[in-house]
mmCIF file of the C-alpha atoms, coordinates in Angstrom:
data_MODEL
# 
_entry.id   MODEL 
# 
loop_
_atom_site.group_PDB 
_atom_site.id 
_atom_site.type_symbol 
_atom_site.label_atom_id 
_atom_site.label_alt_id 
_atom_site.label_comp_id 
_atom_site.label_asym_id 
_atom_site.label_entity_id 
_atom_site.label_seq_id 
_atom_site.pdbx_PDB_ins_code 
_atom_site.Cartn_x 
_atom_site.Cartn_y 
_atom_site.Cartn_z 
_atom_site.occupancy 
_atom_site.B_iso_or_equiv 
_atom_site.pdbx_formal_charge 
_atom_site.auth_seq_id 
_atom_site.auth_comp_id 
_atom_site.auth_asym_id 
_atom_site.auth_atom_id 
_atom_site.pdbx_PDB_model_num 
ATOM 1   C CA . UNK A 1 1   ? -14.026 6.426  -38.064 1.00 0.00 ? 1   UNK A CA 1 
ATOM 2   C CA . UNK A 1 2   ? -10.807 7.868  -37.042 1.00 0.00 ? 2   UNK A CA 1 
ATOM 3   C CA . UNK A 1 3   ? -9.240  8.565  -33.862 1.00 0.00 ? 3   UNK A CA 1 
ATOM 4   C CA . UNK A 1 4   ? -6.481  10.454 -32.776 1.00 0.00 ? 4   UNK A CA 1 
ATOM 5   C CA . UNK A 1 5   ? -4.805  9.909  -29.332 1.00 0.00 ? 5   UNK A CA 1 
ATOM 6   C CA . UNK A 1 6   ? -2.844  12.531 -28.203 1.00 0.00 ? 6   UNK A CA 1 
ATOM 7   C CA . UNK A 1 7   ? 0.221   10.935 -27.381 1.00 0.00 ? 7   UNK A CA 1 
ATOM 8   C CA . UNK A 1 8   ? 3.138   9.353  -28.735 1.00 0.00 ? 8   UNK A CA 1 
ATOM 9   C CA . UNK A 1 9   ? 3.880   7.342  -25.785 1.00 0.00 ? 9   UNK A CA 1 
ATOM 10  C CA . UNK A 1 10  ? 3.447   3.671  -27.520 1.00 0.00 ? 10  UNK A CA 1 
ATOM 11  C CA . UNK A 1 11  ? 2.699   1.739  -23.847 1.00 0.00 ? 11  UNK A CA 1 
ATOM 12  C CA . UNK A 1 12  ? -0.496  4.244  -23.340 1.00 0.00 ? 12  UNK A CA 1 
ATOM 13  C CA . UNK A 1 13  ? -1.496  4.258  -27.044 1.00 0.00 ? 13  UNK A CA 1 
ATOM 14  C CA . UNK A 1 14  ? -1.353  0.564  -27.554 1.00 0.00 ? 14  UNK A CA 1 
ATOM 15  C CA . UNK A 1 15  ? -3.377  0.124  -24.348 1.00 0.00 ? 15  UNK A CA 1 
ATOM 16  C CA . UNK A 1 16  ? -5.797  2.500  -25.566 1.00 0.00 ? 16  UNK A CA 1 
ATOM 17  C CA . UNK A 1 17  ? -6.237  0.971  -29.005 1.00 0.00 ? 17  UNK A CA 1 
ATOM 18  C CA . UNK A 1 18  ? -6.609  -2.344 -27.180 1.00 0.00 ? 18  UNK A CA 1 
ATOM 19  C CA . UNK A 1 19  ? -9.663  -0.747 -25.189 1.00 0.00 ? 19  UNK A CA 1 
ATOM 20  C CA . UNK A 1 20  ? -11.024 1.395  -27.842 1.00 0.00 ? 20  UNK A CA 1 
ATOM 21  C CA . UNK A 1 21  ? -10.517 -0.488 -31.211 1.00 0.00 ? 21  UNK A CA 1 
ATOM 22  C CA . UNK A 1 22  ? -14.710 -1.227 -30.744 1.00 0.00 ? 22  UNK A CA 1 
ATOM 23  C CA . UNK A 1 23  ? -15.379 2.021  -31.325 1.00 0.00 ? 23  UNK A CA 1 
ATOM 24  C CA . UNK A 1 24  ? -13.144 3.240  -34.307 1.00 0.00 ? 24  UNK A CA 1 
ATOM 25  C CA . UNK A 1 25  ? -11.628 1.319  -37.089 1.00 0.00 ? 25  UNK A CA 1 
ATOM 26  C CA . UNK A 1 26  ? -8.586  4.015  -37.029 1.00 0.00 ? 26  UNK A CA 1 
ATOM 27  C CA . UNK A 1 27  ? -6.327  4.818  -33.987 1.00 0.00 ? 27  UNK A CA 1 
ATOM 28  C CA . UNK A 1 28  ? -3.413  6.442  -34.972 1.00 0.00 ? 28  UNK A CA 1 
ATOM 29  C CA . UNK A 1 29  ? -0.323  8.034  -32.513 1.00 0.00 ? 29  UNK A CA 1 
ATOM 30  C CA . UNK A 1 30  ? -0.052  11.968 -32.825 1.00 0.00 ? 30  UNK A CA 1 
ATOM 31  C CA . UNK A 1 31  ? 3.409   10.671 -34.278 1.00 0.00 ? 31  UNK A CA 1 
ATOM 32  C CA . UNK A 1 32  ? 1.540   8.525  -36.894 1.00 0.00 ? 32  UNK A CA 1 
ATOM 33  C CA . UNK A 1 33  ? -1.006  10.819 -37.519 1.00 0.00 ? 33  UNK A CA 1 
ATOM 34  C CA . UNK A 1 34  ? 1.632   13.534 -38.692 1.00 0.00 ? 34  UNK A CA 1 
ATOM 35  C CA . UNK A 1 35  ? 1.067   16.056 -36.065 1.00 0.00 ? 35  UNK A CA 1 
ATOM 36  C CA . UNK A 1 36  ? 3.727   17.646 -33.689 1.00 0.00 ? 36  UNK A CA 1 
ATOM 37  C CA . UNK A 1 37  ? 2.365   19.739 -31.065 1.00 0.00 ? 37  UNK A CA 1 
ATOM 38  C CA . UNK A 1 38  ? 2.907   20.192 -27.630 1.00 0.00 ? 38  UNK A CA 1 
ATOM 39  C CA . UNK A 1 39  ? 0.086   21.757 -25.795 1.00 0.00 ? 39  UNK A CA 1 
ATOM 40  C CA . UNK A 1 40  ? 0.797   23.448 -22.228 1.00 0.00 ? 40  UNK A CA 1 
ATOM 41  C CA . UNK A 1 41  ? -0.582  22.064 -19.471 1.00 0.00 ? 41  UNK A CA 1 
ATOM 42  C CA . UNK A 1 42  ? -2.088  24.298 -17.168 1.00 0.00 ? 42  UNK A CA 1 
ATOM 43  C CA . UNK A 1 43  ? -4.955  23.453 -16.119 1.00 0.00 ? 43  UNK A CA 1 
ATOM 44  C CA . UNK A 1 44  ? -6.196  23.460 -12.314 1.00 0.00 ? 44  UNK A CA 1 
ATOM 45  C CA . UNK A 1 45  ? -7.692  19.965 -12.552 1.00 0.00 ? 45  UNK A CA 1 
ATOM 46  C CA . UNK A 1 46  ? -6.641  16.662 -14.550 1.00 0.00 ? 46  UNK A CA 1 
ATOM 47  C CA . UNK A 1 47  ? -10.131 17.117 -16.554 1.00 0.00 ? 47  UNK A CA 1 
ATOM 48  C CA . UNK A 1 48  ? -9.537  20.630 -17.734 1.00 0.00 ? 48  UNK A CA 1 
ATOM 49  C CA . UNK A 1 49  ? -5.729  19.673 -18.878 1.00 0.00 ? 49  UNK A CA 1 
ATOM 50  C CA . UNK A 1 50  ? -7.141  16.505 -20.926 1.00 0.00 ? 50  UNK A CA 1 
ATOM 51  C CA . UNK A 1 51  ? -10.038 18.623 -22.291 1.00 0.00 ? 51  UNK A CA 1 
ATOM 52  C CA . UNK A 1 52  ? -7.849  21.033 -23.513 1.00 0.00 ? 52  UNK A CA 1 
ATOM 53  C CA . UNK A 1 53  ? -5.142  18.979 -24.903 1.00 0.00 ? 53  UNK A CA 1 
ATOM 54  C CA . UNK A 1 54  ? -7.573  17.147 -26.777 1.00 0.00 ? 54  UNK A CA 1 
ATOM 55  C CA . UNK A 1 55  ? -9.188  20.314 -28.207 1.00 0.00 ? 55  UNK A CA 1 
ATOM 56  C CA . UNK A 1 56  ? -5.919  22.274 -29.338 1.00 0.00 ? 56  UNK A CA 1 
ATOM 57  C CA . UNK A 1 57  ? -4.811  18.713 -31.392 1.00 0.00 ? 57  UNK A CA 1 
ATOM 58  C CA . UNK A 1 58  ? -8.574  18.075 -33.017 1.00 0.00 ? 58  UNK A CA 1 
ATOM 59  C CA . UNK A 1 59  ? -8.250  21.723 -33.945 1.00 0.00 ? 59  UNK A CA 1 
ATOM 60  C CA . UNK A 1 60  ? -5.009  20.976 -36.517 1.00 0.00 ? 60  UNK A CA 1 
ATOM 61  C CA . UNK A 1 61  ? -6.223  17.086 -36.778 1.00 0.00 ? 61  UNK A CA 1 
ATOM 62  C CA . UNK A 1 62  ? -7.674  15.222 -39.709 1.00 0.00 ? 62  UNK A CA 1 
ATOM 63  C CA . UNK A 1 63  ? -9.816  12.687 -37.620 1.00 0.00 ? 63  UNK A CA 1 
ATOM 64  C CA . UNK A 1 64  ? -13.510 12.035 -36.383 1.00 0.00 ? 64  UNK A CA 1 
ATOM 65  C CA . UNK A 1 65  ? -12.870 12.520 -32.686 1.00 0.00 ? 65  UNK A CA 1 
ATOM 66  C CA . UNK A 1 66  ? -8.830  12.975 -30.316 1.00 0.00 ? 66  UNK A CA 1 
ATOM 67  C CA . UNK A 1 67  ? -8.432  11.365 -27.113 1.00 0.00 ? 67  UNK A CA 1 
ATOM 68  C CA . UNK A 1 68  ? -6.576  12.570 -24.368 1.00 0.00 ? 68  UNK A CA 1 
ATOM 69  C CA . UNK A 1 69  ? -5.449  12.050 -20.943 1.00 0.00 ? 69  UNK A CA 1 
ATOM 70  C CA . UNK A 1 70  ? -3.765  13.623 -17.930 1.00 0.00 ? 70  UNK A CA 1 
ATOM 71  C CA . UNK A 1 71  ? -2.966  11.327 -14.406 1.00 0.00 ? 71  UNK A CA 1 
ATOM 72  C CA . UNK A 1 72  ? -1.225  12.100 -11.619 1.00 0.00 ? 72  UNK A CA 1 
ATOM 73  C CA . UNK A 1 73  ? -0.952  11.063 -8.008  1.00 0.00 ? 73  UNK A CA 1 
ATOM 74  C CA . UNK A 1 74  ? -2.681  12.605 -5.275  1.00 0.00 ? 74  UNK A CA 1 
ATOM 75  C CA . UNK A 1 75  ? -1.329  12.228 -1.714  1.00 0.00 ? 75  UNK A CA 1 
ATOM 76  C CA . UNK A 1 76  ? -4.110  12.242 1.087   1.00 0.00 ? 76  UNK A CA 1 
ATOM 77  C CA . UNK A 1 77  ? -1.408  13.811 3.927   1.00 0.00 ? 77  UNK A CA 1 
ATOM 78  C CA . UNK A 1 78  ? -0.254  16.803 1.275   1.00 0.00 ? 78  UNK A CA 1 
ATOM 79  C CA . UNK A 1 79  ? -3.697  18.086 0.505   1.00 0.00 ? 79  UNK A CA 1 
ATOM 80  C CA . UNK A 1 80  ? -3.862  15.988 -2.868  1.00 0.00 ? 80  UNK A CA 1 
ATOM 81  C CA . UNK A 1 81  ? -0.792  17.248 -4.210  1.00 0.00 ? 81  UNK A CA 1 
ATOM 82  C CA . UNK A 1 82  ? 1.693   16.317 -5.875  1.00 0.00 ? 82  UNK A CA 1 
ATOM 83  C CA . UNK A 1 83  ? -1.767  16.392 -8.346  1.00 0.00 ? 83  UNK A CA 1 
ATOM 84  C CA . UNK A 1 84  ? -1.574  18.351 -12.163 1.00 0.00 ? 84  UNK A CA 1 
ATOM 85  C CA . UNK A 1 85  ? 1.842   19.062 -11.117 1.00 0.00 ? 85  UNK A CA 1 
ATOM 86  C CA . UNK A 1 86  ? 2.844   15.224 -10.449 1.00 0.00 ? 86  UNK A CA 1 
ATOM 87  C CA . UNK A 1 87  ? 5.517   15.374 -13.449 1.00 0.00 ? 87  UNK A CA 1 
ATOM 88  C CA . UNK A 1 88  ? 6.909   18.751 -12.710 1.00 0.00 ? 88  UNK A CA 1 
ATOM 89  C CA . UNK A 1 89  ? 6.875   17.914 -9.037  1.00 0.00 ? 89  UNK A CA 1 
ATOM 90  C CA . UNK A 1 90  ? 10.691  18.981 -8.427  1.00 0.00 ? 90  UNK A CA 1 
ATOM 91  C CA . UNK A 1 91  ? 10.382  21.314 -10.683 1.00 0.00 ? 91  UNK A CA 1 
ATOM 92  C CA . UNK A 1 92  ? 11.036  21.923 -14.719 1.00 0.00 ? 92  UNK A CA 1 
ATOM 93  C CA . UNK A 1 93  ? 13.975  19.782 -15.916 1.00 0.00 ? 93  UNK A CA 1 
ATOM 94  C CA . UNK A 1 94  ? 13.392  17.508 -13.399 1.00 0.00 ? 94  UNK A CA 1 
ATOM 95  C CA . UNK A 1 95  ? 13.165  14.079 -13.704 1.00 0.00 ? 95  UNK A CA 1 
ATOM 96  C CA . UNK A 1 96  ? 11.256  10.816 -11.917 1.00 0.00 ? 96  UNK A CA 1 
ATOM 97  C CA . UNK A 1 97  ? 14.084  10.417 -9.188  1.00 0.00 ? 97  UNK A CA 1 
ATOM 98  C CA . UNK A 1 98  ? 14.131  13.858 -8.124  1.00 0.00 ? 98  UNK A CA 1 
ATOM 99  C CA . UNK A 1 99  ? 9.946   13.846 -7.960  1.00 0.00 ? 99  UNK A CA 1 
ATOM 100 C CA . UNK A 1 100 ? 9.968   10.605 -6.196  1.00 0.00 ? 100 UNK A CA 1 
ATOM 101 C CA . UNK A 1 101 ? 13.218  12.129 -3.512  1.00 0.00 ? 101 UNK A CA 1 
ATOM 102 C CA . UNK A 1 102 ? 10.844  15.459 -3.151  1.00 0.00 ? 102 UNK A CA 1 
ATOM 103 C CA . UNK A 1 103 ? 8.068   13.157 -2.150  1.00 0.00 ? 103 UNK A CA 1 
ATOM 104 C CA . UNK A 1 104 ? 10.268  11.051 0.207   1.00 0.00 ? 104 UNK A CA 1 
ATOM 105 C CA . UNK A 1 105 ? 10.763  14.071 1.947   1.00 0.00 ? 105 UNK A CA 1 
ATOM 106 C CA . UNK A 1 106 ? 7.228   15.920 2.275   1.00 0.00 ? 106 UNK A CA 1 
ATOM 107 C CA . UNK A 1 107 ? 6.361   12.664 4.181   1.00 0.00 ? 107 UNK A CA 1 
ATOM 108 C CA . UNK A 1 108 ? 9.585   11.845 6.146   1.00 0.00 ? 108 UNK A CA 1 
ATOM 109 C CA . UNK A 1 109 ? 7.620   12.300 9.280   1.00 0.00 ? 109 UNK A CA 1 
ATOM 110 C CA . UNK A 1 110 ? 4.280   10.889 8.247   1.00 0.00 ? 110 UNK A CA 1 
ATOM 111 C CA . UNK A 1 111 ? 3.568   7.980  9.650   1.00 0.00 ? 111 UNK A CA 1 
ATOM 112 C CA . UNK A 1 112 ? 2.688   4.459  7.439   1.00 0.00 ? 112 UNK A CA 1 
ATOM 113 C CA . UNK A 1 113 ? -1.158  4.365  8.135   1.00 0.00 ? 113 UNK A CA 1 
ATOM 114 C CA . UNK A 1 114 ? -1.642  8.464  7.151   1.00 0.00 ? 114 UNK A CA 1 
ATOM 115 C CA . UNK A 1 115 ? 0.552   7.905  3.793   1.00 0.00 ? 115 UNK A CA 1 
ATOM 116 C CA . UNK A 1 116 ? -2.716  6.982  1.665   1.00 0.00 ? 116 UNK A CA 1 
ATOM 117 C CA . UNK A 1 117 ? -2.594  7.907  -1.889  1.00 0.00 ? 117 UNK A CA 1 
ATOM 118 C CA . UNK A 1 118 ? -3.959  7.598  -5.190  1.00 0.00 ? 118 UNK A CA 1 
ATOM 119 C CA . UNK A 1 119 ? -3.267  7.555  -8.754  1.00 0.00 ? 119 UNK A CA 1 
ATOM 120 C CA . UNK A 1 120 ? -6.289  9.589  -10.978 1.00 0.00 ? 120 UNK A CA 1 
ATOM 121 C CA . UNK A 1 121 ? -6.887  9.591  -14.686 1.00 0.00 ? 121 UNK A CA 1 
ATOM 122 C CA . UNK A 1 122 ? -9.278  11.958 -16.534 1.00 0.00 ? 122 UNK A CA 1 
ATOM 123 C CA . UNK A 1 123 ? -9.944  11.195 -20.596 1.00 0.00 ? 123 UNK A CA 1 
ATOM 124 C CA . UNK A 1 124 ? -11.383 13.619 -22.924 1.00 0.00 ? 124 UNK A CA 1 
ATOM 125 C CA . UNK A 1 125 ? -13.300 12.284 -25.465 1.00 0.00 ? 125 UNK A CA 1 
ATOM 126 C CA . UNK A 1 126 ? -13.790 15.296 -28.905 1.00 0.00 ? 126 UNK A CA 1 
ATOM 127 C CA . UNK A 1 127 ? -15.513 14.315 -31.584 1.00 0.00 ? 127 UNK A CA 1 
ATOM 128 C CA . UNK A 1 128 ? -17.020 16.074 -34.773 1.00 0.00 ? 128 UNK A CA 1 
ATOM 129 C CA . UNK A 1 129 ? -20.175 17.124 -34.249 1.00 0.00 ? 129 UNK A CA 1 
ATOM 130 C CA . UNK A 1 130 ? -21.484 15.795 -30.898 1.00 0.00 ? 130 UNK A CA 1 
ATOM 131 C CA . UNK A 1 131 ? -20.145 16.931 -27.045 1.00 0.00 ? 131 UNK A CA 1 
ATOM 132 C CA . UNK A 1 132 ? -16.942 16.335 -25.558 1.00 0.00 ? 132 UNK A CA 1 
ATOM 133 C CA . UNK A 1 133 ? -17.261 13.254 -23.080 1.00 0.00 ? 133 UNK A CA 1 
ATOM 134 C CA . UNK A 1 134 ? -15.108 12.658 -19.918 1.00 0.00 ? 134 UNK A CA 1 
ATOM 135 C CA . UNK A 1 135 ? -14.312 9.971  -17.962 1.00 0.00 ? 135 UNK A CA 1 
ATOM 136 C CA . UNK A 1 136 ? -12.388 9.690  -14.736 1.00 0.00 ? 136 UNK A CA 1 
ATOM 137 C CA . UNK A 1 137 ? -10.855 6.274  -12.854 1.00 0.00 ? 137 UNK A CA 1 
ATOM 138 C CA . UNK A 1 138 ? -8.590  5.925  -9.749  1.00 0.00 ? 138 UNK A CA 1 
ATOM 139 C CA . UNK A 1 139 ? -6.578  2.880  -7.733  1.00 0.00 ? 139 UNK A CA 1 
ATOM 140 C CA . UNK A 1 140 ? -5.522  3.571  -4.230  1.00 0.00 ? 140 UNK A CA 1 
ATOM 141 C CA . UNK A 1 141 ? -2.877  2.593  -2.578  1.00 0.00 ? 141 UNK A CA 1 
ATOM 142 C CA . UNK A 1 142 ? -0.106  3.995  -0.310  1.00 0.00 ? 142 UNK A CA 1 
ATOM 143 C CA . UNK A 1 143 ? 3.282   5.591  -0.475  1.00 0.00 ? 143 UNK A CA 1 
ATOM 144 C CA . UNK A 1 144 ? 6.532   3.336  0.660   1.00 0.00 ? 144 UNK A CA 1 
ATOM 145 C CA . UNK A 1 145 ? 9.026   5.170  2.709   1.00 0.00 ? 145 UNK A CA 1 
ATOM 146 C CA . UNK A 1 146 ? 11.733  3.832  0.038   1.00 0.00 ? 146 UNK A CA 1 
ATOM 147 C CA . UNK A 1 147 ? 11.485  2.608  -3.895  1.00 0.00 ? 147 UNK A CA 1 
ATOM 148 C CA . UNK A 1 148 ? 10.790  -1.150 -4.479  1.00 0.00 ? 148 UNK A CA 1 
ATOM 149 C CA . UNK A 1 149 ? 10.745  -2.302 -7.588  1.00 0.00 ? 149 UNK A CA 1 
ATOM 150 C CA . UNK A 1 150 ? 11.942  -2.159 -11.351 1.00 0.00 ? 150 UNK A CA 1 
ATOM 151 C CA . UNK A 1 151 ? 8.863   -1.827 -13.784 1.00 0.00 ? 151 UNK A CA 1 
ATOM 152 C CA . UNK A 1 152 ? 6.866   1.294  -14.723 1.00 0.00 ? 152 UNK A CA 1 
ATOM 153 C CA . UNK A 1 153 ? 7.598   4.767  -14.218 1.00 0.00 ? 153 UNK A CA 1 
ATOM 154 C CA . UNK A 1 154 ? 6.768   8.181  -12.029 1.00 0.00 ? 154 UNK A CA 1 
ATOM 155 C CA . UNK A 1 155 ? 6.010   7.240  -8.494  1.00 0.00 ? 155 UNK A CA 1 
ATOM 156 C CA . UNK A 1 156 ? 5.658   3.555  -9.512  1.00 0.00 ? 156 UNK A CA 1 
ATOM 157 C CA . UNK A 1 157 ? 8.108   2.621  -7.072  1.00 0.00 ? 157 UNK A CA 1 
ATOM 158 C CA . UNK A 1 158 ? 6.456   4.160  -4.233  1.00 0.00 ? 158 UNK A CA 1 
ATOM 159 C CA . UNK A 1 159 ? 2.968   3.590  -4.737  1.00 0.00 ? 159 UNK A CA 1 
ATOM 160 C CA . UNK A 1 160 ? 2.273   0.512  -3.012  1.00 0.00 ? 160 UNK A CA 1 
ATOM 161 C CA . UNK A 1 161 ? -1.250  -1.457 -4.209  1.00 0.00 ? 161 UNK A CA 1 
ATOM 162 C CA . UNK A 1 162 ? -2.704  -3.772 -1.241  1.00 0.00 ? 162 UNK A CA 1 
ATOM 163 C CA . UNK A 1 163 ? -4.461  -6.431 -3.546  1.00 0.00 ? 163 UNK A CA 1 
ATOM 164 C CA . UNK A 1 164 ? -1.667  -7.443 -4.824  1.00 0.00 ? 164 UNK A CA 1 
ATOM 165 C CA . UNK A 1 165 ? 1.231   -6.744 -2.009  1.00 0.00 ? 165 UNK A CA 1 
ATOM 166 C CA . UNK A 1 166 ? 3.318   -5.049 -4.185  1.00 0.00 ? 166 UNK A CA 1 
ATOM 167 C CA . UNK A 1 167 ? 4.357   -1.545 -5.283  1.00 0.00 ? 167 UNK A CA 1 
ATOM 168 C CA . UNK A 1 168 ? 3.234   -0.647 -8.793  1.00 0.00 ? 168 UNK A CA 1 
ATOM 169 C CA . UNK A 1 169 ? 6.978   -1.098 -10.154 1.00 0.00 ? 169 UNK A CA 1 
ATOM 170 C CA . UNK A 1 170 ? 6.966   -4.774 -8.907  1.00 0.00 ? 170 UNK A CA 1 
ATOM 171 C CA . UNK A 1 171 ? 3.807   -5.404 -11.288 1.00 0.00 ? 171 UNK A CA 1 
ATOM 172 C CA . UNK A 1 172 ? 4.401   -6.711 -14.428 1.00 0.00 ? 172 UNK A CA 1 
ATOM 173 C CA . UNK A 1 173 ? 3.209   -4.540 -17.337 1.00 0.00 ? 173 UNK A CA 1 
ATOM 174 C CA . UNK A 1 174 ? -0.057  -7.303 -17.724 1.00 0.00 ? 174 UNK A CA 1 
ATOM 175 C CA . UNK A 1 175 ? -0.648  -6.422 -13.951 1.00 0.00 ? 175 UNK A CA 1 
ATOM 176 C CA . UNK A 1 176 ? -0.499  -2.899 -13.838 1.00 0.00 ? 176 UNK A CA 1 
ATOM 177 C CA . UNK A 1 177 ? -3.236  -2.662 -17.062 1.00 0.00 ? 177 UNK A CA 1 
ATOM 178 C CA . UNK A 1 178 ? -5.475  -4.775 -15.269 1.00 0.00 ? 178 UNK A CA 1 
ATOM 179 C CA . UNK A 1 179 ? -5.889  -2.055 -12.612 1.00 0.00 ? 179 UNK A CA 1 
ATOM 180 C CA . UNK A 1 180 ? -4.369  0.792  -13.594 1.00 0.00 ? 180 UNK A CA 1 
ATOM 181 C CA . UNK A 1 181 ? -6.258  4.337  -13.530 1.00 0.00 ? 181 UNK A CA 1 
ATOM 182 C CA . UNK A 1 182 ? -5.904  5.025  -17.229 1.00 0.00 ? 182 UNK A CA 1 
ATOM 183 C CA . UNK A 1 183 ? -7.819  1.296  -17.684 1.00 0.00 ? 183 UNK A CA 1 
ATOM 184 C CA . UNK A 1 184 ? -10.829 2.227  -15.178 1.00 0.00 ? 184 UNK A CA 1 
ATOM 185 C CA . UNK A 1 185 ? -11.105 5.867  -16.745 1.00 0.00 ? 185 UNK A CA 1 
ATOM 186 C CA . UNK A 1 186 ? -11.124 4.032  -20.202 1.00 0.00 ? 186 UNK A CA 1 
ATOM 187 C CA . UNK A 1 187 ? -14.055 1.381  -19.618 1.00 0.00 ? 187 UNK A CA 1 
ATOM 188 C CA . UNK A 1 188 ? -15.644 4.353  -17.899 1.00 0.00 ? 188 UNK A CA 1 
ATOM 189 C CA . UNK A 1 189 ? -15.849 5.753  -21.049 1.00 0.00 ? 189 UNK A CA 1 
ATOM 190 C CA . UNK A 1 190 ? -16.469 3.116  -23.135 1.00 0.00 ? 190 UNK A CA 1 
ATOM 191 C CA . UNK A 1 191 ? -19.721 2.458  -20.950 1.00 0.00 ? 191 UNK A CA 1 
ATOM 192 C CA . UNK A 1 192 ? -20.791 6.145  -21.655 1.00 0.00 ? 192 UNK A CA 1 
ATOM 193 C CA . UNK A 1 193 ? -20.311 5.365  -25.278 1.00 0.00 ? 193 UNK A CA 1 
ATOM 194 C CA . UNK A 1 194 ? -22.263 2.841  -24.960 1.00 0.00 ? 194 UNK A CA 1 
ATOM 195 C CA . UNK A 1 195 ? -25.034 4.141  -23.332 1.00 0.00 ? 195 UNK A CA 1 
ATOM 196 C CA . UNK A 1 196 ? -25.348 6.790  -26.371 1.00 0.00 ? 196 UNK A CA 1 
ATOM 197 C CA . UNK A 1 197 ? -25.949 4.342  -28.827 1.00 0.00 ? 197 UNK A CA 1 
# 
């Protein structure tokens, strides 16, 4: 059984293999699997954007089933949002600094206890021959009024996680897996795998 994760970003696909390998004897990198595509996201919700992104790629792949994924960060005192547009936040073009600096300033004036947050994953599951499954996971935390931190990426830096006193760039990589979104969205599926068998 082969699966195809649609991504080429190595962190997320080795994480997923490491979650996964149960399932399929296969996992292979859109990179490694020979495919370049890059499907638009536009989707209202995080489930409709992994859905689709993981039916355009099985459409052109040669595999038994493509994962895919779509997070972003949804901030309690902006009405969810930055949400599906969490990595265009600033805008096209723009990068991490200038999402995090846009974000800084939506909540200049909110105060610490209102600056709840939370970082959501959805994964789309397509296989041949039997319905697409979804999975969702989430890990709440807060937003800092300034960046702490090294590790990670995105909002890392201003996404403090209580359990651990520290924002998710001050995690190591070891840390962050253990109770990141993407993990709890992933055993979330795995368990509804499971349960089909």
């Amino acid at each position: 059984m082969k699966l195809i994760i649609a991504s080429n970003n190595a962190h997320k696909v080795s994480e997923i293999k490491a979650i996964l390998g149960c399932f399929y004897d296969e996992i292979l990198s859109l990179r490694e699997a020979g495919i370049d595509m890059d499907v638009v996201e536009d989707a209202d919700t995080f489930e409709g954007n992994a859905l689709k992104k993981a039916r355009e790629v099985f459409s052109v792949a040669d595999a038994d089933a493509v994962l895919s994924d779509d997070s972003g960060l949804m901030v309690d005192a902006l009405g969810g949002a930055p949400g599906v547009y969490s990595a265009r936040y600033a805008g096209e073009g723009h990068d991490d600094a200038a999402n995090n600096a846009k974000l800084l300033d939506a909540l200049k004036d909110v105060p610490g206890e209102k600056r709840t947050a939370r970082f959501r994953t959805s994964v789309a599951l397509i296989r041949r021959g039997m319905p697409a499954v979804t999975a969702d996971g989430s890990v709440e935390g807060v937003i800092l009024h300034s960046p702490q931190g090294e590790n990670g990426f995105g909002y890392d830096p201003l996404f403090y996680y209580e359990p651990l006193k520290k924002s998710f760039a001050q995690l190591t990589p070891e840390e962050k897996n253990s109770v990141s979104h993407r993990r709890r969205a992933l055993e979330s599926l795995c368990d509804k795998l499971r349960a089909e068998k």
